[in-house]
The first five atom37 places (N, CA, C, CB, O) and aatype in JSON, in Angstrom:
{
  "aatype": [12, 6, 19, 2, 1, 5, 10, 3, 1, 13, 19, 1, 0, 14, 8, 15, 11, 18, 0, 16, 0, 18, 5, 1, 1, 7, 9, 0, 16, 0, 19, 18, 6, 17, 0, 10, 0, 5, 7, 13, 4, 10, 9, 15, 7, 0, 1, 5, 15, 14, 7, 0, 2, 0, 10, 17, 5, 15, 10, 0, 2, 1, 8, 1, 10, 6, 18, 19, 3, 9, 1, 2, 11, 1, 9, 8, 4, 10, 7, 0, 5, 19, 3, 1, 5, 16, 6, 6, 7, 10, 5, 16, 1, 12, 10, 10, 10, 7, 3, 7, 17, 3, 19, 3, 16, 17, 16, 15, 16, 19, 12, 1, 15, 4, 10],
  "atom_mask": [
    [1, 1, 1, 1, 1],
    [1, 1, 1, 1, 1],
    [1, 1, 1, 1, 1],
    [1, 1, 1, 1, 1],
    [1, 1, 1, 1, 1],
    [1, 1, 1, 1, 1],
    [1, 1, 1, 1, 1],
    [1, 1, 1, 1, 1],
    [1, 1, 1, 1, 1],
    [1, 1, 1, 1, 1],
    [1, 1, 1, 1, 1],
    [1, 1, 1, 1, 1],
    [1, 1, 1, 1, 1],
    [1, 1, 1, 1, 1],
    [1, 1, 1, 1, 1],
    [1, 1, 1, 1, 1],
    [1, 1, 1, 1, 1],
    [1, 1, 1, 1, 1],
    [1, 1, 1, 1, 1],
    [1, 1, 1, 1, 1],
    [1, 1, 1, 1, 1],
    [1, 1, 1, 1, 1],
    [1, 1, 1, 1, 1],
    [1, 1, 1, 1, 1],
    [1, 1, 1, 1, 1],
    [1, 1, 1, 0, 1],
    [1, 1, 1, 1, 1],
    [1, 1, 1, 1, 1],
    [1, 1, 1, 1, 1],
    [1, 1, 1, 1, 1],
    [1, 1, 1, 1, 1],
    [1, 1, 1, 1, 1],
    [1, 1, 1, 1, 1],
    [1, 1, 1, 1, 1],
    [1, 1, 1, 1, 1],
    [1, 1, 1, 1, 1],
    [1, 1, 1, 1, 1],
    [1, 1, 1, 1, 1],
    [1, 1, 1, 0, 1],
    [1, 1, 1, 1, 1],
    [1, 1, 1, 1, 1],
    [1, 1, 1, 1, 1],
    [1, 1, 1, 1, 1],
    [1, 1, 1, 1, 1],
    [1, 1, 1, 0, 1],
    [1, 1, 1, 1, 1],
    [1, 1, 1, 1, 1],
    [1, 1, 1, 1, 1],
    [1, 1, 1, 1, 1],
    [1, 1, 1, 1, 1],
    [1, 1, 1, 0, 1],
    [1, 1, 1, 1, 1],
    [1, 1, 1, 1, 1],
    [1, 1, 1, 1, 1],
    [1, 1, 1, 1, 1],
    [1, 1, 1, 1, 1],
    [1, 1, 1, 1, 1],
    [1, 1, 1, 1, 1],
    [1, 1, 1, 1, 1],
    [1, 1, 1, 1, 1],
    [1, 1, 1, 1, 1],
    [1, 1, 1, 1, 1],
    [1, 1, 1, 1, 1],
    [1, 1, 1, 1, 1],
    [1, 1, 1, 1, 1],
    [1, 1, 1, 1, 1],
    [1, 1, 1, 1, 1],
    [1, 1, 1, 1, 1],
    [1, 1, 1, 1, 1],
    [1, 1, 1, 1, 1],
    [1, 1, 1, 1, 1],
    [1, 1, 1, 1, 1],
    [1, 1, 1, 1, 1],
    [1, 1, 1, 1, 1],
    [1, 1, 1, 1, 1],
    [1, 1, 1, 1, 1],
    [1, 1, 1, 1, 1],
    [1, 1, 1, 1, 1],
    [1, 1, 1, 0, 1],
    [1, 1, 1, 1, 1],
    [1, 1, 1, 1, 1],
    [1, 1, 1, 1, 1],
    [1, 1, 1, 1, 1],
    [1, 1, 1, 1, 1],
    [1, 1, 1, 1, 1],
    [1, 1, 1, 1, 1],
    [1, 1, 1, 1, 1],
    [1, 1, 1, 1, 1],
    [1, 1, 1, 0, 1],
    [1, 1, 1, 1, 1],
    [1, 1, 1, 1, 1],
    [1, 1, 1, 1, 1],
    [1, 1, 1, 1, 1],
    [1, 1, 1, 1, 1],
    [1, 1, 1, 1, 1],
    [1, 1, 1, 1, 1],
    [1, 1, 1, 1, 1],
    [1, 1, 1, 0, 1],
    [1, 1, 1, 1, 1],
    [1, 1, 1, 0, 1],
    [1, 1, 1, 1, 1],
    [1, 1, 1, 1, 1],
    [1, 1, 1, 1, 1],
    [1, 1, 1, 1, 1],
    [1, 1, 1, 1, 1],
    [1, 1, 1, 1, 1],
    [1, 1, 1, 1, 1],
    [1, 1, 1, 1, 1],
    [1, 1, 1, 1, 1],
    [1, 1, 1, 1, 1],
    [1, 1, 1, 1, 1],
    [1, 1, 1, 1, 1],
    [1, 1, 1, 1, 1],
    [1, 1, 1, 1, 1],
    [1, 1, 1, 1, 1]
  ],
  "atom_positions": [
    [[190.14, 55.59, -59.33], [190.48, 56.95, -59.7], [189.54, 57.38, -60.82], [191.97, 57.06, -60.13], [189.03, 56.55, -61.57]],
    [[189.32, 58.64, -60.94], [188.36, 59.18, -61.88], [188.99, 59.53, -63.23], [187.69, 60.41, -61.3], [188.82, 60.65, -63.71]],
    [[189.71, 58.59, -63.84], [190.31, 58.88, -65.14], [189.95, 57.79, -66.14], [191.84, 59.0, -65.02], [189.4, 56.74, -65.79]],
    [[190.26, 58.07, -67.38], [190.06, 57.16, -68.49], [190.75, 55.83, -68.21], [190.57, 57.78, -69.79], [191.9, 55.82, -67.78]],
    [[190.07, 54.71, -68.44], [190.64, 53.38, -68.18], [191.89, 53.1, -69.01], [189.6, 52.31, -68.47], [192.7, 52.24, -68.64]],
    [[192.07, 53.8, -70.11], [193.27, 53.63, -70.92], [194.53, 53.98, -70.13], [193.18, 54.5, -72.18], [195.63, 53.53, -70.47]],
    [[194.37, 54.77, -69.1], [195.53, 55.2, -68.3], [195.92, 54.19, -67.24], [195.23, 56.52, -67.64], [196.97, 54.35, -66.6]],
    [[195.12, 53.15, -67.03], [195.41, 52.18, -65.97], [196.8, 51.56, -66.08], [194.39, 51.08, -66.0], [197.4, 51.24, -65.06]],
    [[197.31, 51.4, -67.28], [198.63, 50.76, -67.42], [199.77, 51.71, -67.08], [198.8, 50.24, -68.84], [200.91, 51.27, -66.98]],
    [[199.49, 53.0, -66.91], [200.53, 53.98, -66.62], [200.44, 54.58, -65.22], [200.47, 55.09, -67.63], [201.45, 54.95, -64.63]],
    [[199.24, 54.66, -64.69], [199.0, 55.44, -63.47], [198.31, 54.58, -62.42], [198.15, 56.7, -63.78], [197.39, 53.82, -62.72]],
    [[198.76, 54.71, -61.19], [198.11, 54.06, -60.06], [197.81, 55.11, -59.0], [199.0, 52.92, -59.47], [198.56, 56.06, -58.82]],
    [[196.7, 54.93, -58.32], [196.32, 55.81, -57.22], [196.39, 54.98, -55.94], [194.88, 56.43, -57.43], [195.39, 54.41, -55.5]],
    [[197.58, 54.92, -55.33], [197.74, 54.05, -54.16], [197.06, 54.62, -52.92], [199.21, 53.82, -53.87], [197.09, 55.83, -52.68]],
    [[196.48, 53.75, -52.17], [195.91, 54.11, -50.88], [196.31, 53.0, -49.93], [194.32, 54.3, -50.94], [196.0, 51.83, -50.17]],
    [[196.99, 53.34, -48.89], [197.4, 52.31, -47.93], [197.13, 52.8, -46.53], [198.9, 51.95, -48.1], [197.23, 53.98, -46.22]],
    [[196.77, 51.86, -45.7], [196.51, 52.18, -44.3], [197.12, 51.05, -43.48], [194.96, 52.34, -44.01], [196.91, 49.87, -43.75]],
    [[197.86, 51.44, -42.48], [198.56, 50.46, -41.65], [198.13, 50.61, -40.2], [200.09, 50.61, -41.78], [197.86, 51.71, -39.74]],
    [[198.08, 49.5, -39.5], [197.75, 49.53, -38.08], [198.75, 50.44, -37.36], [197.77, 48.09, -37.47], [199.91, 50.56, -37.77]],
    [[198.29, 51.05, -36.32], [199.12, 52.01, -35.59], [200.5, 51.44, -35.25], [198.42, 52.44, -34.32], [201.5, 52.15, -35.36]],
    [[200.56, 50.21, -34.85], [201.84, 49.59, -34.47], [202.82, 49.51, -35.63], [201.6, 48.2, -33.92], [204.02, 49.37, -35.42]],
    [[202.32, 49.6, -36.86], [203.18, 49.47, -38.05], [203.41, 50.79, -38.77], [202.58, 48.48, -39.0], [204.11, 50.84, -39.79]],
    [[202.82, 51.86, -38.27], [203.0, 53.16, -38.91], [204.37, 53.73, -38.58], [201.89, 54.12, -38.47], [204.96, 53.42, -37.55]],
    [[204.86, 54.58, -39.47], [206.13, 55.28, -39.32], [207.32, 54.32, -39.22], [206.08, 56.16, -38.08], [208.31, 54.58, -38.53]],
    [[207.2, 53.19, -39.94], [208.28, 52.22, -39.99], [208.85, 52.07, -41.4], [207.8, 50.87, -39.49], [209.7, 51.22, -41.66]],
    [[208.37, 52.91, -42.31], [208.89, 52.88, -43.67], [208.2, 51.9, -44.6], [0.0, 0.0, 0.0], [208.65, 51.7, -45.73]],
    [[207.11, 51.3, -44.16], [206.42, 50.31, -44.99], [205.81, 50.98, -46.22], [205.32, 49.59, -44.17], [206.01, 50.51, -47.34]],
    [[205.07, 52.06, -46.02], [204.46, 52.75, -47.16], [205.53, 53.28, -48.11], [203.56, 53.91, -46.68], [205.37, 53.19, -49.33]],
    [[206.61, 53.81, -47.57], [207.7, 54.3, -48.42], [208.25, 53.16, -49.27], [208.83, 54.91, -47.56], [208.46, 53.34, -50.47]],
    [[208.47, 52.0, -48.67], [209.0, 50.85, -49.41], [208.03, 50.41, -50.51], [209.28, 49.69, -48.46], [208.46, 50.1, -51.63]],
    [[206.75, 50.36, -50.2], [205.75, 49.95, -51.19], [205.7, 50.94, -52.35], [204.36, 49.82, -50.54], [205.69, 50.54, -53.52]],
    [[205.66, 52.24, -52.04], [205.59, 53.25, -53.09], [206.88, 53.28, -53.9], [205.32, 54.63, -52.47], [206.83, 53.42, -55.12]],
    [[208.03, 53.14, -53.24], [209.31, 53.11, -53.96], [209.37, 51.92, -54.9], [210.49, 53.06, -52.96], [209.88, 52.03, -56.01]],
    [[208.84, 50.78, -54.47], [208.81, 49.59, -55.34], [208.0, 49.9, -56.6], [208.21, 48.36, -54.59], [208.45, 49.63, -57.71]],
    [[206.8, 50.46, -56.42], [205.94, 50.77, -57.57], [206.61, 51.76, -58.51], [204.58, 51.33, -57.1], [206.58, 51.58, -59.73]],
    [[207.23, 52.8, -57.97], [207.91, 53.8, -58.79], [209.09, 53.17, -59.53], [208.4, 54.97, -57.93], [209.35, 53.51, -60.69]],
    [[209.81, 52.26, -58.88], [210.94, 51.57, -59.52], [210.47, 50.67, -60.66], [211.71, 50.74, -58.49], [211.23, 50.42, -61.6]],
    [[209.23, 50.19, -60.59], [208.67, 49.36, -61.66], [208.19, 50.2, -62.85], [207.52, 48.53, -61.12], [207.78, 49.66, -63.87]],
    [[208.25, 51.53, -62.7], [207.83, 52.42, -63.77], [206.4, 52.89, -63.66], [0.0, 0.0, 0.0], [205.9, 53.56, -64.57]],
    [[205.73, 52.56, -62.57], [204.39, 53.08, -62.37], [204.47, 54.55, -61.97], [203.62, 52.26, -61.3], [205.37, 54.96, -61.23]],
    [[203.52, 55.32, -62.45], [203.38, 56.7, -62.01], [202.25, 56.7, -60.98], [203.07, 57.69, -63.22], [201.22, 56.07, -61.19]],
    [[202.45, 57.4, -59.89], [201.49, 57.4, -58.79], [200.79, 58.74, -58.72], [202.17, 57.08, -57.46], [201.41, 59.8, -58.85]],
    [[199.49, 58.69, -58.52], [198.7, 59.9, -58.43], [197.99, 59.91, -57.08], [197.68, 60.01, -59.6], [197.44, 58.9, -56.65]],
    [[198.02, 61.04, -56.42], [197.43, 61.15, -55.09], [195.92, 61.19, -55.15], [197.96, 62.39, -54.37], [195.32, 61.4, -56.21]],
    [[195.32, 60.98, -53.99], [193.88, 61.12, -53.88], [193.5, 62.58, -53.76], [0.0, 0.0, 0.0], [194.36, 63.46, -53.77]],
    [[192.21, 62.83, -53.66], [191.72, 64.2, -53.58], [192.15, 64.89, -52.3], [190.2, 64.23, -53.69], [192.43, 66.09, -52.29]],
    [[192.21, 64.15, -51.24], [192.62, 64.71, -49.95], [193.64, 63.77, -49.32], [191.39, 64.93, -49.0], [193.52, 62.55, -49.44]],
    [[194.63, 64.33, -48.66], [195.64, 63.53, -47.99], [195.74, 63.93, -46.53], [197.0, 63.69, -48.69], [195.55, 65.09, -46.16]],
    [[196.05, 62.95, -45.72], [196.35, 63.24, -44.32], [197.71, 63.94, -44.27], [196.34, 61.93, -43.43], [198.47, 63.87, -45.24]],
    [[198.02, 64.59, -43.17], [199.35, 65.2, -43.05], [200.48, 64.17, -43.23], [199.48, 65.89, -41.69], [201.51, 64.48, -43.83]],
    [[200.28, 62.97, -42.71], [201.29, 61.93, -42.86], [201.47, 61.5, -44.31], [0.0, 0.0, 0.0], [202.6, 61.31, -44.76]],
    [[200.38, 61.36, -45.02], [200.45, 60.98, -46.44], [201.12, 62.07, -47.25], [199.05, 60.68, -46.99], [201.93, 61.79, -48.13]],
    [[200.79, 63.32, -46.95], [201.41, 64.43, -47.66], [202.91, 64.46, -47.39], [200.77, 65.76, -47.25], [203.7, 64.72, -48.3]],
    [[203.32, 64.2, -46.16], [204.74, 64.16, -45.83], [205.44, 63.04, -46.59], [204.95, 63.97, -44.31], [206.57, 63.21, -47.06]],
    [[204.78, 61.89, -46.73], [205.34, 60.78, -47.5], [205.56, 61.2, -48.95], [204.42, 59.56, -47.43], [206.63, 60.96, -49.51]],
    [[204.56, 61.82, -49.55], [204.68, 62.24, -50.95], [205.77, 63.29, -51.12], [203.35, 62.8, -51.46], [206.52, 63.25, -52.1]],
    [[205.88, 64.21, -50.18], [206.94, 65.22, -50.27], [208.32, 64.57, -50.14], [206.75, 66.3, -49.18], [209.27, 64.98, -50.8]],
    [[208.42, 63.56, -49.3], [209.68, 62.83, -49.16], [210.02, 62.08, -50.45], [209.6, 61.84, -47.98], [211.17, 62.11, -50.9]],
    [[209.04, 61.42, -51.03], [209.25, 60.72, -52.3], [209.65, 61.69, -53.41], [207.98, 59.94, -52.71], [210.4, 61.34, -54.32]],
    [[209.14, 62.91, -53.34], [209.46, 63.93, -54.35], [210.92, 64.35, -54.31], [208.57, 65.16, -54.15], [211.42, 64.97, -55.25]],
    [[211.62, 64.02, -53.23], [213.06, 64.28, -53.19], [213.83, 63.34, -54.12], [213.58, 64.14, -51.76], [214.96, 63.63, -54.51]],
    [[213.21, 62.2, -54.48], [213.87, 61.19, -55.31], [213.16, 60.94, -56.64], [213.97, 59.91, -54.55], [213.72, 60.29, -57.53]],
    [[211.96, 61.44, -56.78], [211.16, 61.21, -57.98], [210.51, 62.54, -58.4], [210.07, 60.11, -57.75], [210.19, 63.37, -57.55]],
    [[210.33, 62.71, -59.68], [209.74, 63.94, -60.2], [208.29, 64.06, -59.74], [209.82, 63.99, -61.74], [207.5, 63.14, -59.94]],
    [[207.94, 65.19, -59.14], [206.59, 65.45, -58.71], [206.0, 66.56, -59.58], [206.54, 65.84, -57.21], [206.62, 67.61, -59.76]],
    [[204.83, 66.31, -60.1], [204.08, 67.28, -60.91], [202.68, 67.39, -60.32], [204.04, 66.86, -62.42], [202.22, 66.49, -59.61]],
    [[202.02, 68.46, -60.63], [200.61, 68.62, -60.27], [199.77, 68.44, -61.52], [200.35, 70.01, -59.61], [200.14, 68.87, -62.61]],
    [[198.63, 67.78, -61.35], [197.71, 67.56, -62.46], [196.3, 67.92, -62.02], [197.78, 66.09, -62.96], [195.99, 67.95, -60.83]],
    [[195.46, 68.18, -62.99], [194.06, 68.47, -62.77], [193.27, 67.35, -63.43], [193.65, 69.89, -63.35], [193.52, 67.0, -64.58]],
    [[192.32, 66.78, -62.7], [191.49, 65.71, -63.25], [190.06, 66.21, -63.37], [191.55, 64.42, -62.37], [189.42, 66.57, -62.38]],
    [[189.58, 66.23, -64.61], [188.19, 66.62, -64.88], [187.68, 65.81, -66.06], [188.08, 68.16, -65.18], [188.39, 65.6, -67.04]],
    [[186.44, 65.36, -65.95], [185.8, 64.62, -67.05], [186.65, 63.45, -67.52], [185.52, 65.55, -68.22], [186.76, 63.2, -68.72]],
    [[187.25, 62.72, -66.55], [188.06, 61.54, -66.81], [189.32, 61.82, -67.63], [187.24, 60.52, -67.52], [189.87, 60.92, -68.26]],
    [[189.77, 63.07, -67.61], [190.99, 63.45, -68.32], [191.95, 64.14, -67.36], [190.66, 64.39, -69.52], [191.56, 64.83, -66.42]],
    [[193.23, 63.92, -67.63], [194.28, 64.54, -66.83], [194.89, 65.69, -67.62], [195.37, 63.51, -66.42], [195.21, 65.55, -68.8]],
    [[195.04, 66.82, -66.95], [195.7, 67.98, -67.54], [196.88, 68.34, -66.65], [194.71, 69.19, -67.68], [196.73, 68.54, -65.45]],
    [[198.05, 68.43, -67.25], [199.26, 68.76, -66.49], [199.26, 70.23, -66.11], [200.52, 68.42, -67.3], [198.96, 71.1, -66.93]],
    [[199.61, 70.49, -64.85], [199.66, 71.86, -64.35], [201.09, 72.34, -64.12], [198.88, 71.96, -63.06], [201.34, 73.54, -64.04]],
    [[202.02, 71.41, -64.01], [203.42, 71.78, -63.8], [203.93, 71.35, -62.44], [0.0, 0.0, 0.0], [203.2, 70.75, -61.65]],
    [[205.19, 71.66, -62.18], [205.85, 71.24, -60.95], [205.47, 72.11, -59.76], [207.35, 71.26, -61.14], [205.63, 71.7, -58.61]],
    [[204.98, 73.3, -60.03], [204.57, 74.19, -58.94], [203.23, 74.83, -59.31], [205.64, 75.3, -58.68], [202.98, 75.18, -60.46]],
    [[202.39, 74.95, -58.31], [201.1, 75.62, -58.49], [200.88, 76.54, -57.29], [199.93, 74.59, -58.63], [201.5, 76.38, -56.25]],
    [[199.99, 77.5, -57.46], [199.68, 78.38, -56.34], [198.85, 77.62, -55.3], [198.93, 79.65, -56.82], [198.28, 76.57, -55.58]],
    [[198.78, 78.18, -54.12], [198.11, 77.53, -52.98], [196.65, 77.2, -53.29], [198.2, 78.42, -51.74], [196.17, 76.12, -52.95]],
    [[195.94, 78.13, -53.92], [194.52, 77.91, -54.23], [194.36, 76.72, -55.18], [193.9, 79.18, -54.85], [193.46, 75.89, -54.99]],
    [[195.21, 76.63, -56.2], [195.14, 75.51, -57.14], [195.48, 74.21, -56.44], [196.09, 75.74, -58.34], [194.81, 73.19, -56.64]],
    [[196.53, 74.24, -55.62], [196.96, 73.03, -54.91], [195.84, 72.48, -54.03], [198.19, 73.33, -54.06], [195.69, 71.26, -53.9]],
    [[195.06, 73.36, -53.43], [193.99, 72.93, -52.53], [192.69, 72.58, -53.26], [193.72, 74.02, -51.52], [191.73, 72.13, -52.63]],
    [[192.65, 72.78, -54.57], [191.45, 72.47, -55.34], [191.14, 70.98, -55.34], [0.0, 0.0, 0.0], [192.05, 70.15, -55.4]],
    [[189.87, 70.65, -55.28], [189.44, 69.25, -55.25], [189.89, 68.47, -56.47], [187.94, 69.17, -55.12], [190.1, 67.26, -56.38]],
    [[190.05, 69.13, -57.61], [190.44, 68.45, -58.84], [191.96, 68.31, -58.99], [189.89, 69.2, -60.03], [192.42, 67.61, -59.89]],
    [[192.72, 68.96, -58.12], [194.18, 68.94, -58.23], [194.75, 67.74, -57.5], [194.79, 70.24, -57.67], [194.37, 67.45, -56.36]],
    [[195.66, 67.04, -58.15], [196.35, 65.89, -57.56], [197.85, 66.04, -57.75], [195.85, 64.56, -58.19], [198.31, 66.8, -58.61]],
    [[198.6, 65.32, -56.94], [200.04, 65.23, -57.14], [200.32, 63.97, -57.96], [200.81, 65.21, -55.77], [199.63, 62.96, -57.82]],
    [[201.33, 64.05, -58.79], [201.73, 62.94, -59.63], [203.22, 62.71, -59.44], [201.39, 63.2, -61.14], [204.02, 63.63, -59.62]],
    [[203.6, 61.49, -59.06], [205.0, 61.1, -58.98], [205.31, 60.26, -60.2], [205.3, 60.32, -57.66], [204.64, 59.27, -60.47]],
    [[206.33, 60.66, -60.94], [206.71, 59.93, -62.15], [207.61, 58.76, -61.78], [207.41, 60.85, -63.16], [208.61, 58.93, -61.08]],
    [[207.24, 57.58, -62.25], [208.04, 56.38, -62.0], [209.31, 56.37, -62.84], [0.0, 0.0, 0.0], [209.48, 57.18, -63.74]],
    [[210.19, 55.43, -62.52], [211.44, 55.29, -63.25], [211.18, 55.12, -64.74], [212.26, 54.11, -62.71], [210.29, 54.38, -65.15]],
    [[211.97, 55.81, -65.53], [211.85, 55.73, -66.98], [210.95, 56.78, -67.6], [0.0, 0.0, 0.0], [210.84, 56.87, -68.82]],
    [[210.3, 57.58, -66.77], [209.39, 58.61, -67.26], [209.99, 59.99, -67.05], [208.03, 58.52, -66.55], [210.65, 60.26, -66.05]],
    [[209.76, 60.86, -68.03], [210.02, 62.28, -67.84], [208.73, 63.01, -68.2], [211.25, 62.78, -68.72], [207.8, 62.39, -68.72]],
    [[208.67, 64.27, -67.94], [207.43, 65.02, -68.12], [206.95, 64.98, -69.57], [207.62, 66.47, -67.68], [205.76, 64.75, -69.82]],
    [[207.85, 65.18, -70.52], [207.44, 65.21, -71.93], [206.9, 63.86, -72.38], [208.61, 65.62, -72.81], [205.87, 63.8, -73.06]],
    [[207.58, 62.77, -72.02], [207.13, 61.43, -72.42], [205.79, 61.11, -71.77], [208.17, 60.36, -72.05], [204.89, 60.58, -72.41]],
    [[205.68, 61.43, -70.48], [204.43, 61.14, -69.78], [203.28, 61.92, -70.38], [204.57, 61.46, -68.29], [202.21, 61.36, -70.64]],
    [[203.5, 63.2, -70.61], [202.44, 64.05, -71.16], [201.99, 63.55, -72.53], [202.91, 65.5, -71.25], [200.79, 63.46, -72.79]],
    [[202.94, 63.24, -73.41], [202.54, 62.79, -74.75], [201.85, 61.44, -74.69], [203.76, 62.69, -75.67], [200.91, 61.21, -75.45]],
    [[202.27, 60.54, -73.8], [201.63, 59.23, -73.66], [200.22, 59.37, -73.12], [202.46, 58.32, -72.73], [199.29, 58.75, -73.62]],
    [[200.07, 60.2, -72.11], [198.74, 60.4, -71.51], [197.81, 61.07, -72.5], [198.84, 61.25, -70.22], [196.65, 60.68, -72.61]],
    [[198.29, 62.04, -73.21], [197.43, 62.73, -74.17], [196.96, 61.76, -75.27], [198.19, 63.92, -74.8], [195.8, 61.81, -75.67]],
    [[197.83, 60.89, -75.74], [197.43, 59.89, -76.74], [196.41, 58.93, -76.16], [198.65, 59.12, -77.24], [195.48, 58.54, -76.86]],
    [[196.58, 58.55, -74.9], [195.67, 57.58, -74.28], [194.3, 58.16, -73.99], [196.28, 57.07, -73.0], [193.32, 57.42, -73.91]],
    [[194.22, 59.45, -73.83], [192.94, 60.1, -73.5], [192.09, 60.38, -74.72], [193.19, 61.39, -72.76], [190.92, 60.76, -74.59]],
    [[192.63, 60.22, -75.9], [191.86, 60.53, -77.1], [190.78, 59.51, -77.37], [192.77, 60.64, -78.3], [190.04, 59.63, -78.35]]
  ]
}
């Protein structure tokens, strides 16, 4: 991921690919849910397949989803909702907050780590 290495202990950018025979069986959901339960915050890639986007939207029913902008190895919080143009921007990512995190704590921790 294109962010400051100080953020590695808080944020993960998961990418998983499963053989066709194993897709749509809940494996990715289980893996992502495990990471979120451990307190990891997950950040999406620059582009997602329709299936990956559906997974993230499903996870957002149980975990806080925020949008962030990544530029110059820094993360800037955009909020829980953004307009369509911002959402489609190459620098815009989705962020799922892991267990134990809220927006204020995450933002203050990330801001301290980026200095």
